[in-house]
Amino acid sequence: MKLRSILSIALVFSLFFSCGEDKNEDVKETKEFSYNVEQFADIKILRYKIPGWENLTLKEQKLVYYLTQAGLAGRDIMWDQNYRYNLAIRNALESIYNNYSGDKTTENWIAFEVYLKRVWFSNGIHHHYSNDKLKPAFNQAYFNELLKETNTKLDSMAYSAIFSDKDSKKVNLAKGVDNVLESAVNFYGSDVTTADVENFYSQKTSPNPEQPLSYGLNSQLVKVNGELKERVYKSGGLYGSAIDEIVKWLEKAKEVSENEAQGNALGLLIDYYNTGDLQIWDDYNVAWTAATDGNVDYINSFIEVYNDPSGYRGSYETIVQINDFDMSQKMSVLSDNAQWFEDNSPLMEEHKKDSVVGVTYKVVTVAGEAGDASPSTPIGVNLPNANWIRKEVGSKSVSLGNITEAYSNAGSSGRLKEFVHDDEELELEEMYGKIGDKLHTALHEVVGHASGQLNPGVGETKETLKKYASTLEEGRADLVGLYYLYNPKLQELGLVDDWKSVGKAAYDGYIRNGLITQLIRLNLGDDVEEAHMVNRQWVSAWAFEKGAADNVIEKVTRDGKTYFNINDYEKLHDLFGQLLRETQRIKSEGDYAAVEALVEGYGVKVDQTIHAEVLERNKQFTSAPYSGFVNPVLVPEMNDSGEITAIKVTQPVGFPEQMLEYSNTYSFLPTNN
């Protein structure tokens, strides 16, 4: 699970508590290093440093370099997974960009450039967050002119995909439609239905039912002569040409591994890529989870299932990370006390783990990202996702320290003052919001995803909760964090100096975001659909409704503007505990009717009057609501024998330059698979 940047808007508003978002509060950009690269449409491109690089040994630097190369080698897999025509469209757009010699000052050309940048950022033609198809601001006639003048070819089906309404949603989770059939994501054949998926996997039985295999994680499900078949991602299989490149670099990484445990895990990952065997995938995850020593770690493969409307298939992603020992040591008290948090949670006793094992938490420095983690990156990650491994072996949680630092230093948005209810809320956010955000991320990842257990005989959540599994899990982990953020235990552990103020700031930010500020990311009239946004709304809206009789959260209208003010933090803490207990019950029992009622009742529909108001209030701000990153460039220096003697860290010239370089260097897939 990953916490999507609770920082792009999250820094902007204290926005993101899940497993991935961003944040831009009122801070100044450092003079020595420019974190900002450029801004277009609703996107801000940033860059990040790799502090401590010079403290690594050459062997460790080689390990990082090889792992980043392995990650980038699979970059195009993510593009193809997102949509079947993405690679063909990208090739055509880049051909035009590289070869057009006409007037580049016109509105049409500028619109073309913006469209291409948006496609680069989203790894395809659907928005990285809303899943809506990106709409070009230039017309077909102009595009035809560009194709002709640059002698660029584009298949008619791919061409039509740019301008037509077909495949309008990458992931369609709407109620009342066939979610698989209506989703453009390339995990399924165009004629595969939700019922097909459910029937196909209902017939799969794991060799050991207590350790269920992750069926569907690394394959595409298609119909061949009317019969359902899996096309497995492996060497010699689907995406084999890119996977072979990944394996080449992983083998180099294995040769310079820091210790035996790390080397063994890399060996199993290589075996998995070569065979596509899901038992080896589990063996790898067990070995990877146990390999906690060393300065360098990584995430690599088909992992998160957010992009699959049925929750089976993993998107390709990689993150290469260097341990921040000082910060990790400071925050290790969370993982050291994981059992205390489990024992003292408001869960039903039968839903608590008797023994929380193998939980580790580190603050890390990112050295490179690719696939689903780039350009839009998470700020926290907890893996592996298999419930049985979490219970029996443990899990690794990381906060991406230098990514959070880059968000914090990227500049001011000014939005905070517009949306806080009063000066007291503003002061709390300015004094305690940043530490509250960091602790919520840590509690979400370390304690949240590691907590609770399924009832005996209950299937995996992708089977029981289906399309609601991801948002339920993210909301559940959010609630664990929220419950403990307002608790003196944090001060007892030395993590805060004033637990009540930190908790209040965190509660203010979460409710403000869940009920108001995240709406700037939606077009008027849209439902909330992205899993993390949905969970933030259902948590906040449920608490608002259930606390209405006691006026726990008050809806305030002042000068035509809406605010939500928390009047009773103690009661809100209790409400969060009640909802946490219920969400764990839903997960533990596999209660589909209850999760459907919770999500559809509180998390999807938007108050259109408030939404219109929020969008109007937001017009005064120019800062984009979404942020992402270019990666630093690792440049090896060689001697006459071709041996690496040093590796230097440089920064790319700009976003287009890096995207074009990636396409030139790491395109290992044909445009049609």
XYZ file of C-alpha atoms in Angstrom:
673
model
C 0.000 0.000 0.000
C 1.217 3.489 -0.661
C 0.371 6.876 0.659
C -0.290 9.092 -2.275
C 1.213 12.349 -1.871
C -0.486 13.875 0.992
C 1.553 16.663 -0.142
C 0.948 18.326 -3.546
C -2.269 19.790 -2.481
C -1.522 18.150 0.779
C 1.175 20.502 1.549
C -1.138 22.975 0.052
C -3.796 21.996 2.508
C -2.508 19.195 4.614
C -4.320 17.192 2.064
C -3.143 13.738 1.657
C -3.404 10.900 4.057
C -3.517 7.617 2.290
C -0.949 5.765 0.521
C 0.182 8.639 -1.811
C -0.331 12.676 -2.468
C 1.320 16.247 -2.018
C 1.682 19.431 0.086
C 2.614 23.144 -0.404
C 1.846 25.239 2.687
C 3.306 28.679 3.305
C 7.026 28.087 3.009
C 9.784 29.704 0.996
C 11.893 28.038 -1.632
C 15.526 27.602 -0.681
C 17.946 29.802 -2.572
C 20.714 27.269 -3.037
C 18.621 24.705 -4.891
C 15.578 25.327 -7.084
C 12.944 22.698 -6.354
C 10.572 24.069 -8.988
C 10.982 23.043 -12.620
C 7.814 24.185 -14.396
C 4.036 24.342 -14.207
C 1.369 23.543 -16.797
C -2.353 22.764 -16.723
C -3.042 21.401 -13.215
C 0.513 20.097 -12.732
C 3.610 21.446 -11.009
C 6.914 19.704 -11.767
C 9.489 19.653 -8.973
C 12.922 18.155 -8.438
C 14.494 16.536 -5.390
C 17.967 16.109 -3.936
C 19.725 12.903 -2.888
C 21.319 14.015 0.397
C 24.043 11.745 1.719
C 24.957 10.317 -1.693
C 28.602 11.112 -1.102
C 28.553 9.038 2.092
C 27.794 5.818 0.225
C 30.619 3.543 -0.816
C 31.223 3.062 -4.532
C 29.754 -0.428 -4.232
C 26.595 0.964 -2.672
C 26.389 3.657 -5.340
C 26.662 0.963 -8.009
C 23.812 -0.919 -6.340
C 21.633 2.185 -6.437
C 22.567 2.856 -10.058
C 21.799 -0.687 -11.206
C 18.479 -0.705 -9.370
C 17.426 2.616 -10.922
C 18.364 1.324 -14.365
C 16.316 -1.811 -13.729
C 13.365 0.359 -12.776
C 13.576 2.579 -15.825
C 13.939 -0.441 -18.106
C 10.336 -1.350 -17.275
C 8.944 2.168 -17.611
C 6.980 1.437 -20.781
C 5.160 -1.450 -19.106
C 3.250 1.105 -17.048
C 2.346 3.044 -20.177
C 0.930 -0.040 -21.857
C -0.857 -1.208 -18.720
C -2.601 2.145 -18.480
C -4.066 1.943 -22.007
C -3.488 -0.187 -25.057
C -2.802 2.764 -27.395
C -0.592 4.818 -25.069
C 2.768 3.835 -26.558
C 1.656 4.445 -30.129
C 0.231 7.826 -29.178
C 3.334 8.817 -27.218
C 5.602 7.868 -30.113
C 3.560 10.015 -32.479
C 3.405 12.990 -30.130
C 7.153 12.858 -29.510
C 7.855 12.580 -33.234
C 5.864 15.744 -33.790
C 7.569 17.496 -30.876
C 11.042 16.590 -32.162
C 10.468 17.286 -35.839
C 7.994 20.132 -36.191
C 9.671 23.214 -37.642
C 6.637 25.470 -37.980
C 5.469 28.385 -35.863
C 5.804 27.444 -32.189
C 4.271 30.643 -30.832
C 0.667 29.886 -31.804
C -2.044 28.942 -29.341
C -2.429 25.605 -31.106
C 1.234 24.660 -30.706
C 1.290 25.740 -27.076
C -1.836 23.629 -26.538
C -0.072 20.691 -28.198
C 2.936 21.060 -25.901
C 0.717 21.184 -22.816
C -1.168 18.088 -23.970
C 2.075 16.176 -24.499
C 3.355 17.189 -21.069
C 0.112 16.054 -19.484
C 0.380 12.718 -21.283
C 3.983 12.338 -20.087
C 2.969 13.113 -16.522
C 0.097 10.619 -16.517
C 1.986 7.835 -18.299
C -0.751 7.940 -20.886
C -3.806 9.788 -22.140
C -5.886 9.455 -18.963
C -5.441 11.814 -16.013
C -3.199 10.286 -13.372
C -5.674 11.018 -10.578
C -9.202 11.510 -11.910
C -8.796 8.747 -14.543
C -10.646 10.937 -17.075
C -9.326 11.015 -20.611
C -7.198 14.104 -21.222
C -8.835 16.458 -23.710
C -6.526 18.262 -26.152
C -7.127 21.988 -26.540
C -6.195 21.802 -30.242
C -8.520 20.441 -32.897
C -8.171 17.507 -35.239
C -7.424 19.684 -38.237
C -4.351 21.121 -36.532
C -3.245 17.693 -35.391
C -3.596 16.390 -38.937
C -1.386 19.257 -40.078
C 1.252 18.354 -37.518
C 1.207 14.704 -38.540
C 1.613 15.639 -42.188
C 4.363 18.240 -41.703
C 6.448 15.872 -39.550
C 5.728 12.781 -41.627
C 4.413 11.059 -38.490
C 2.226 7.978 -38.740
C -0.463 7.042 -36.251
C -2.774 4.045 -36.429
C -6.417 5.000 -36.967
C -7.555 3.378 -33.716
C -4.908 5.201 -31.685
C -5.737 8.428 -33.513
C -9.414 8.036 -32.714
C -8.599 7.401 -29.044
C -7.259 10.948 -28.697
C -10.395 12.723 -29.866
C -13.330 10.348 -29.374
C -15.397 9.719 -26.241
C -14.564 6.016 -26.319
C -12.543 4.712 -23.352
C -13.266 7.926 -21.469
C -12.285 6.481 -18.060
C -9.102 4.582 -17.319
C -10.720 3.113 -14.204
C -14.483 3.354 -13.859
C -15.707 2.437 -10.378
C -19.193 3.916 -10.750
C -22.089 2.003 -9.258
C -24.463 0.335 -11.681
C -22.055 -0.226 -14.577
C -19.796 -3.104 -15.546
C -16.609 -1.713 -14.026
C -14.224 -3.956 -15.985
C -15.975 -3.475 -19.323
C -16.208 0.300 -18.869
C -12.582 0.783 -17.781
C -9.969 1.576 -20.439
C -7.062 0.200 -18.400
C -5.229 -2.508 -20.348
C -5.508 -5.282 -17.763
C -8.331 -7.007 -19.611
C -9.395 -7.758 -23.142
C -11.978 -5.315 -24.468
C -14.717 -7.976 -24.246
C -13.960 -9.212 -20.710
C -16.632 -8.418 -18.113
C -16.630 -8.136 -14.340
C -18.539 -11.412 -14.139
C -15.876 -13.070 -16.312
C -13.169 -11.953 -13.875
C -15.055 -13.087 -10.791
C -15.926 -16.458 -12.298
C -12.394 -17.056 -13.574
C -10.720 -16.432 -10.221
C -13.395 -18.134 -8.159
C -12.127 -21.365 -9.692
C -8.536 -20.746 -8.577
C -7.418 -22.582 -5.453
C -4.111 -21.906 -3.733
C -1.991 -24.941 -2.783
C -2.049 -23.662 0.794
C -5.351 -21.854 1.532
C -3.730 -20.245 4.578
C -1.212 -18.586 2.259
C -3.301 -17.565 -0.768
C -1.405 -16.761 -3.931
C -1.917 -13.370 -5.583
C -3.755 -14.710 -8.596
C -4.009 -12.212 -11.437
C -1.294 -9.921 -10.085
C 1.100 -10.344 -13.021
C -1.061 -11.052 -16.038
C -3.551 -9.693 -18.519
C -6.870 -11.562 -18.806
C -8.191 -11.907 -22.354
C -10.570 -14.063 -24.356
C -9.106 -16.360 -26.993
C -11.782 -17.990 -29.119
C -14.231 -17.246 -26.336
C -12.094 -18.837 -23.613
C -10.491 -16.777 -20.850
C -6.681 -16.918 -20.832
C -3.994 -15.172 -18.803
C -1.100 -13.535 -20.629
C 1.589 -13.630 -17.938
C 4.143 -10.849 -17.506
C 7.465 -12.676 -17.678
C 10.561 -13.280 -19.775
C 9.294 -14.771 -23.009
C 5.736 -13.720 -22.171
C 3.830 -10.454 -22.177
C 6.261 -7.523 -21.737
C 9.121 -10.023 -22.055
C 11.470 -7.702 -23.966
C 11.307 -5.078 -21.206
C 11.440 -7.694 -18.454
C 14.646 -9.097 -19.931
C 16.195 -5.640 -19.576
C 14.962 -5.377 -15.998
C 16.515 -8.752 -15.222
C 19.823 -7.728 -16.822
C 20.156 -4.813 -14.412
C 18.871 -6.778 -11.414
C 21.584 -9.361 -12.011
C 24.171 -6.575 -11.897
C 22.580 -5.319 -8.683
C 22.736 -8.780 -7.147
C 26.484 -8.907 -7.792
C 26.988 -5.820 -5.597
C 24.328 -6.590 -2.975
C 25.202 -5.454 0.530
C 24.586 -8.750 2.270
C 23.422 -12.303 1.718
C 19.793 -11.656 2.618
C 19.537 -8.798 0.150
C 21.239 -10.855 -2.551
C 18.931 -13.807 -1.976
C 15.875 -11.580 -2.279
C 17.162 -10.109 -5.538
C 17.780 -13.622 -6.825
C 14.177 -14.579 -6.119
C 12.910 -11.425 -7.829
C 14.944 -12.379 -10.901
C 13.475 -15.898 -10.797
C 9.983 -14.431 -10.557
C 10.514 -12.203 -13.578
C 11.897 -15.128 -15.544
C 9.057 -17.517 -14.692
C 6.036 -15.462 -13.685
C 5.507 -18.016 -10.889
C 3.327 -16.526 -8.129
C 4.716 -18.915 -5.515
C 8.156 -17.450 -6.202
C 6.577 -13.987 -5.843
C 5.479 -14.890 -2.315
C 8.868 -16.435 -1.551
C 10.488 -13.222 -2.751
C 8.238 -11.042 -0.585
C 9.027 -13.110 2.491
C 12.766 -12.800 1.782
C 12.526 -9.092 0.906
C 10.547 -8.308 4.070
C 13.184 -10.034 6.205
C 16.112 -8.284 4.473
C 16.250 -5.167 6.645
C 19.990 -4.594 7.001
C 22.016 -2.308 4.763
C 21.928 1.229 3.434
C 19.999 0.559 0.220
C 16.566 -0.905 -0.458
C 14.077 -0.897 -3.301
C 10.555 -1.605 -4.488
C 10.272 -3.278 -7.874
C 7.593 -5.192 -9.783
C 3.820 -5.343 -10.289
C 2.525 -4.203 -6.939
C -0.401 -1.872 -6.273
C -3.855 -2.841 -7.595
C -5.569 0.580 -7.507
C -5.724 0.695 -11.305
C -7.631 -2.579 -11.575
C -11.399 -2.128 -11.122
C -11.475 -5.702 -9.802
C -8.405 -5.334 -7.579
C -6.327 -8.231 -8.944
C -3.663 -6.772 -11.243
C -0.573 -4.926 -10.116
C 0.812 -1.839 -11.832
C 4.524 -1.765 -12.547
C 6.494 0.510 -10.243
C 9.920 0.970 -8.744
C 11.394 3.135 -6.010
C 15.090 2.977 -5.134
C 15.862 4.256 -1.665
C 18.738 4.989 0.700
C 18.216 4.726 4.433
C 18.197 7.960 6.443
C 19.631 6.473 9.621
C 19.166 9.517 11.857
C 15.498 10.013 11.033
C 14.817 6.271 10.980
C 16.249 5.939 14.475
C 14.076 8.797 15.731
C 10.925 7.266 14.254
C 11.703 3.629 15.096
C 9.678 3.948 18.298
C 6.541 3.507 16.196
C 7.509 0.090 14.879
C 9.011 -0.838 18.253
C 5.621 -0.169 19.844
C 3.441 -1.727 17.128
C 2.047 -4.283 19.602
C 1.007 -1.534 22.040
C -0.913 0.248 19.309
C -2.628 -2.998 18.306
C -3.522 -3.899 21.899
C -4.937 -0.447 22.658
C -6.919 0.055 19.470
C -10.741 0.188 19.573
C -11.025 -2.937 17.384
C -13.074 -5.925 18.457
C -10.807 -8.331 20.307
C -11.215 -11.061 17.695
C -10.016 -8.653 15.007
C -6.758 -7.775 16.768
C -3.489 -9.565 16.156
C -2.166 -11.431 19.175
C 1.356 -10.885 17.921
C 2.415 -8.099 15.567
C 5.615 -9.378 13.964
C 8.321 -8.058 11.694
C 7.126 -4.456 11.417
C 9.940 -2.124 10.367
C 9.776 1.578 9.668
C 12.396 3.740 8.017
C 12.681 7.236 6.686
C 14.431 6.954 3.343
C 15.988 9.105 0.661
C 14.660 8.374 -2.814
C 17.331 7.958 -5.492
C 15.060 7.133 -8.411
C 11.519 6.190 -9.348
C 9.713 4.777 -12.369
C 6.423 3.334 -13.511
C 3.430 4.003 -11.281
C 5.642 5.916 -8.826
C 6.760 8.545 -11.348
C 6.377 11.400 -12.114
C 3.582 11.403 -9.508
C 5.065 9.811 -6.416
C 3.807 8.468 -3.098
C 5.242 9.874 0.123
C 4.865 6.666 2.102
C 4.767 2.963 1.314
C 3.926 -0.182 3.282
C 4.575 -3.575 1.689
C 4.052 -6.414 0.988
C 0.295 -6.300 0.399
C -0.482 -9.971 1.072
C -2.360 -10.179 4.362
C -0.865 -13.537 5.324
C 2.699 -12.255 4.917
C 1.911 -9.172 6.995
C 0.525 -11.405 9.742
C 3.138 -14.173 9.760
C 6.310 -12.416 8.585
C 5.788 -8.672 8.874
C 6.044 -5.663 6.626
C 8.280 -2.774 5.670
C 7.074 0.792 5.980
C 8.948 3.770 4.608
C 8.420 7.510 4.462
C 10.110 9.189 1.517
C 11.943 11.906 3.411
C 13.537 13.864 0.577
C 10.278 13.849 -1.392
C 8.442 15.354 1.572
C 11.279 17.853 1.978
C 11.031 18.865 -1.679
C 7.295 19.464 -1.364
C 7.888 21.547 1.761
C 10.463 23.735 0.050
C 8.778 24.119 -3.321
C 6.927 27.324 -2.480
C 3.763 28.809 -1.044
C 0.230 28.339 -2.330
C -1.609 30.834 -0.136
C -4.672 28.599 -0.064
C -4.441 27.768 3.615
C -5.620 31.197 4.817
C -8.569 31.058 2.446
C -9.973 27.799 3.756
C -9.218 27.767 7.510
C -12.144 28.713 9.716
C -10.324 31.166 11.971
C -6.974 32.434 13.221
C -6.755 29.688 15.836
C -6.984 26.995 13.161
C -4.419 28.846 11.053
C -2.004 29.127 13.973
C -2.368 25.444 14.831
C -1.676 24.440 11.240
C 1.345 26.703 10.924
C 2.845 25.496 14.206
C 1.919 21.820 14.215
C 0.577 20.887 10.792
C 3.858 19.697 9.358
C 4.687 17.320 12.212
C 1.073 16.174 12.234
C 1.281 15.302 8.538
C 4.512 13.375 9.002
C 3.157 11.429 11.962
C -0.094 10.656 10.177
C 1.857 9.269 7.248
C 3.978 7.168 9.601
C 1.044 5.900 11.663
C -0.937 5.154 8.504
C 1.861 3.074 7.026
C 3.494 1.477 10.067
C 0.559 0.856 12.379
C -2.455 1.213 10.089
C -1.700 -1.260 7.347
C -0.121 -3.689 9.808
C -3.087 -3.744 12.168
C -6.034 -6.109 12.363
C -6.656 -9.527 10.877
C -9.211 -11.348 8.765
C -11.593 -13.802 10.352
C -10.759 -17.468 9.715
C -12.110 -18.592 6.366
C -12.741 -15.090 5.030
C -11.234 -14.482 1.608
C -8.922 -11.711 0.482
C -10.555 -8.284 0.249
C -10.334 -8.217 -3.558
C -12.710 -11.198 -3.444
C -15.007 -10.055 -0.631
C -15.064 -6.262 -0.899
C -14.283 -6.158 -4.627
C -14.022 -2.632 -6.088
C -14.316 -1.071 -2.623
C -11.291 -2.927 -1.203
C -8.723 -0.207 -1.903
C -10.662 2.742 -0.504
C -11.712 0.720 2.546
C -8.103 -0.219 3.287
C -6.840 3.334 2.824
C -9.598 4.754 4.995
C -8.977 2.126 7.657
C -5.273 3.004 7.785
C -6.140 6.713 7.858
C -8.415 6.076 10.820
C -5.683 4.229 12.714
C -3.482 7.279 12.250
C -6.230 9.696 13.217
C -7.140 7.716 16.328
C -3.584 7.771 17.659
C -2.676 11.294 16.585
C -4.832 12.569 19.447
C -3.221 10.437 22.112
C -0.668 11.204 24.869
C 1.277 8.080 23.853
C 2.952 10.121 21.091
C 4.357 12.521 23.659
C 5.346 9.665 25.949
C 7.365 8.191 23.048
C 9.120 11.518 22.532
C 7.621 12.142 19.082
C 5.851 15.420 19.968
C 6.037 18.094 22.638
C 2.307 18.911 22.711
C 0.156 15.962 21.636
C -3.142 17.805 21.916
C -2.065 20.649 19.647
C -0.588 18.250 17.099
C -3.774 16.182 17.176
C -5.991 19.226 16.799
C -3.996 20.495 13.824
C -4.147 17.064 12.203
C -7.909 16.779 12.769
C -8.505 20.281 11.412
C -6.466 19.522 8.299
C -8.119 16.179 7.648
C -11.690 17.482 7.940
C -10.856 20.634 5.967
C -9.411 18.515 3.213
C -12.017 15.763 3.220
C -15.010 18.119 3.096
C -13.676 21.155 1.220
C -10.218 21.585 -0.208
C -9.756 18.352 -2.119
C -12.736 19.428 -4.227
C -10.482 21.772 -6.203
C -9.220 18.635 -7.944
C -12.645 17.830 -9.379
C -14.592 19.374 -12.226
C -17.971 20.726 -11.192
C -20.532 17.948 -11.386
C -18.032 15.109 -11.023
C -18.311 12.396 -8.414
C -15.340 11.550 -6.219
C -13.734 8.420 -7.690
C -10.033 8.110 -6.825
C -9.646 5.688 -3.905
C -7.760 8.040 -1.564
C -10.041 11.011 -2.216
C -13.076 8.782 -1.713
C -11.779 7.518 1.628
C -10.984 11.022 2.877
C -14.527 12.096 2.058
C -16.311 9.102 3.587
C -14.283 9.337 6.787
C -14.952 13.082 7.105
C -18.608 13.019 6.019
C -19.435 10.075 8.299
C -17.869 11.832 11.286
C -19.698 15.069 10.435
C -23.059 13.310 10.247
C -22.636 11.076 13.286
C -21.465 13.992 15.414
C -24.204 16.377 14.273
C -26.396 15.911 17.352
C -23.523 17.061 19.584
C -22.299 19.677 17.094
C -18.892 17.970 17.053
C -18.117 19.451 13.630
C -19.995 22.628 12.776
C -20.743 23.811 9.252
C -20.190 27.576 9.291
C -21.229 30.043 6.590
C -19.592 33.452 6.774
C -19.591 36.122 4.091
C -20.897 33.585 1.601
C -18.075 31.134 2.338
C -18.331 27.686 3.896
C -16.061 26.351 6.630
C -16.118 23.290 8.877
C -15.103 23.977 12.457
C -14.335 21.259 15.004
C -15.963 22.109 18.333
C -15.133 18.937 20.255
C -11.884 17.130 19.498
C -12.440 14.529 22.209
C -15.740 13.421 20.717
C -14.269 13.481 17.215
C -11.513 11.193 18.476
C -14.199 8.826 19.772
C -16.035 8.957 16.438
C -12.858 8.077 14.585
C -12.452 5.128 16.951
C -16.000 3.936 16.278
C -15.502 4.148 12.515
C -12.150 2.388 12.772
C -13.808 -0.454 14.669
C -16.490 -0.724 11.982
C -14.102 -0.587 9.019
C -11.991 -3.337 10.557
C -15.145 -5.391 11.120
C -16.072 -4.927 7.461
C -12.625 -6.056 6.363
C -12.385 -8.938 8.827
C -15.817 -10.297 7.959
C -15.793 -9.419 4.250
C -19.066 -7.474 4.587
C -19.727 -6.247 1.048
C -23.148 -4.726 1.781
C -21.699 -2.621 4.602
C -18.717 -1.317 2.634
C -20.954 -0.472 -0.325
C -23.296 1.493 1.944
C -20.399 3.315 3.603
C -18.567 4.291 0.414
C -21.579 5.065 -1.773
C -23.409 6.794 1.069
C -20.597 9.080 2.195
C -17.645 8.956 -0.207
C -18.813 9.467 -3.777
C -21.409 12.212 -4.164
C -20.446 15.865 -3.789
C -22.486 18.801 -2.516
C -22.585 20.773 -5.753
C -23.280 24.119 -4.082
C -20.181 23.809 -1.894
C -18.167 22.480 -4.828
C -19.039 25.492 -7.003
C -18.160 27.801 -4.134
C -14.798 26.104 -3.512
C -13.859 26.291 -7.189
C -14.744 29.996 -7.254
C -12.688 30.696 -4.130
C -9.769 28.781 -5.603
C -9.615 30.877 -8.787
C -7.405 33.463 -7.060
C -4.573 30.943 -6.691
C -2.183 30.033 -9.493
C -0.385 27.118 -7.844
C -1.312 23.791 -9.443
C -3.176 21.239 -7.294
C -1.009 18.276 -8.379
C 2.753 17.882 -8.177
C 5.284 15.392 -9.453
C 9.002 15.083 -10.021
C 11.795 14.733 -12.479
C 14.409 12.281 -11.238
C 18.042 13.129 -10.564
C 20.354 11.612 -13.159
C 23.014 9.158 -12.001
C 26.007 9.427 -14.316
C 28.660 6.674 -14.105
C 32.285 7.493 -14.859
C 34.325 4.695 -16.438
C 37.995 3.836 -16.679
C 39.646 2.485 -19.828
C 38.540 -1.047 -18.908
C 34.905 -0.019 -18.777
C 34.708 -0.312 -14.999
C 32.693 2.223 -13.046
C 35.024 4.379 -10.967
C 32.519 6.948 -9.720
C 28.861 7.870 -10.060
C 27.854 11.514 -10.076
C 24.419 12.945 -9.323
C 23.189 15.582 -11.760
C 19.842 17.230 -12.386
C 17.962 17.074 -15.697
C 17.650 20.241 -17.773
C 13.878 20.069 -17.645
C 10.797 17.883 -17.762
C 10.517 17.501 -21.564
C 14.221 16.749 -21.823
C 14.001 13.946 -19.283
C 10.883 12.453 -20.825
C 12.476 12.413 -24.276
C 15.673 10.931 -22.880
C 13.687 8.176 -21.203
C 11.858 7.390 -24.446
C 15.143 7.272 -26.353
C 16.931 5.098 -23.808
C 14.322 2.854 -22.210
C 11.829 1.948 -24.951
C 11.955 -1.836 -24.926
C 8.378 -2.632 -25.940
C 6.741 -2.623 -29.367
C 3.853 -0.176 -29.690
C 1.412 -3.092 -29.889
C 1.643 -6.177 -27.673
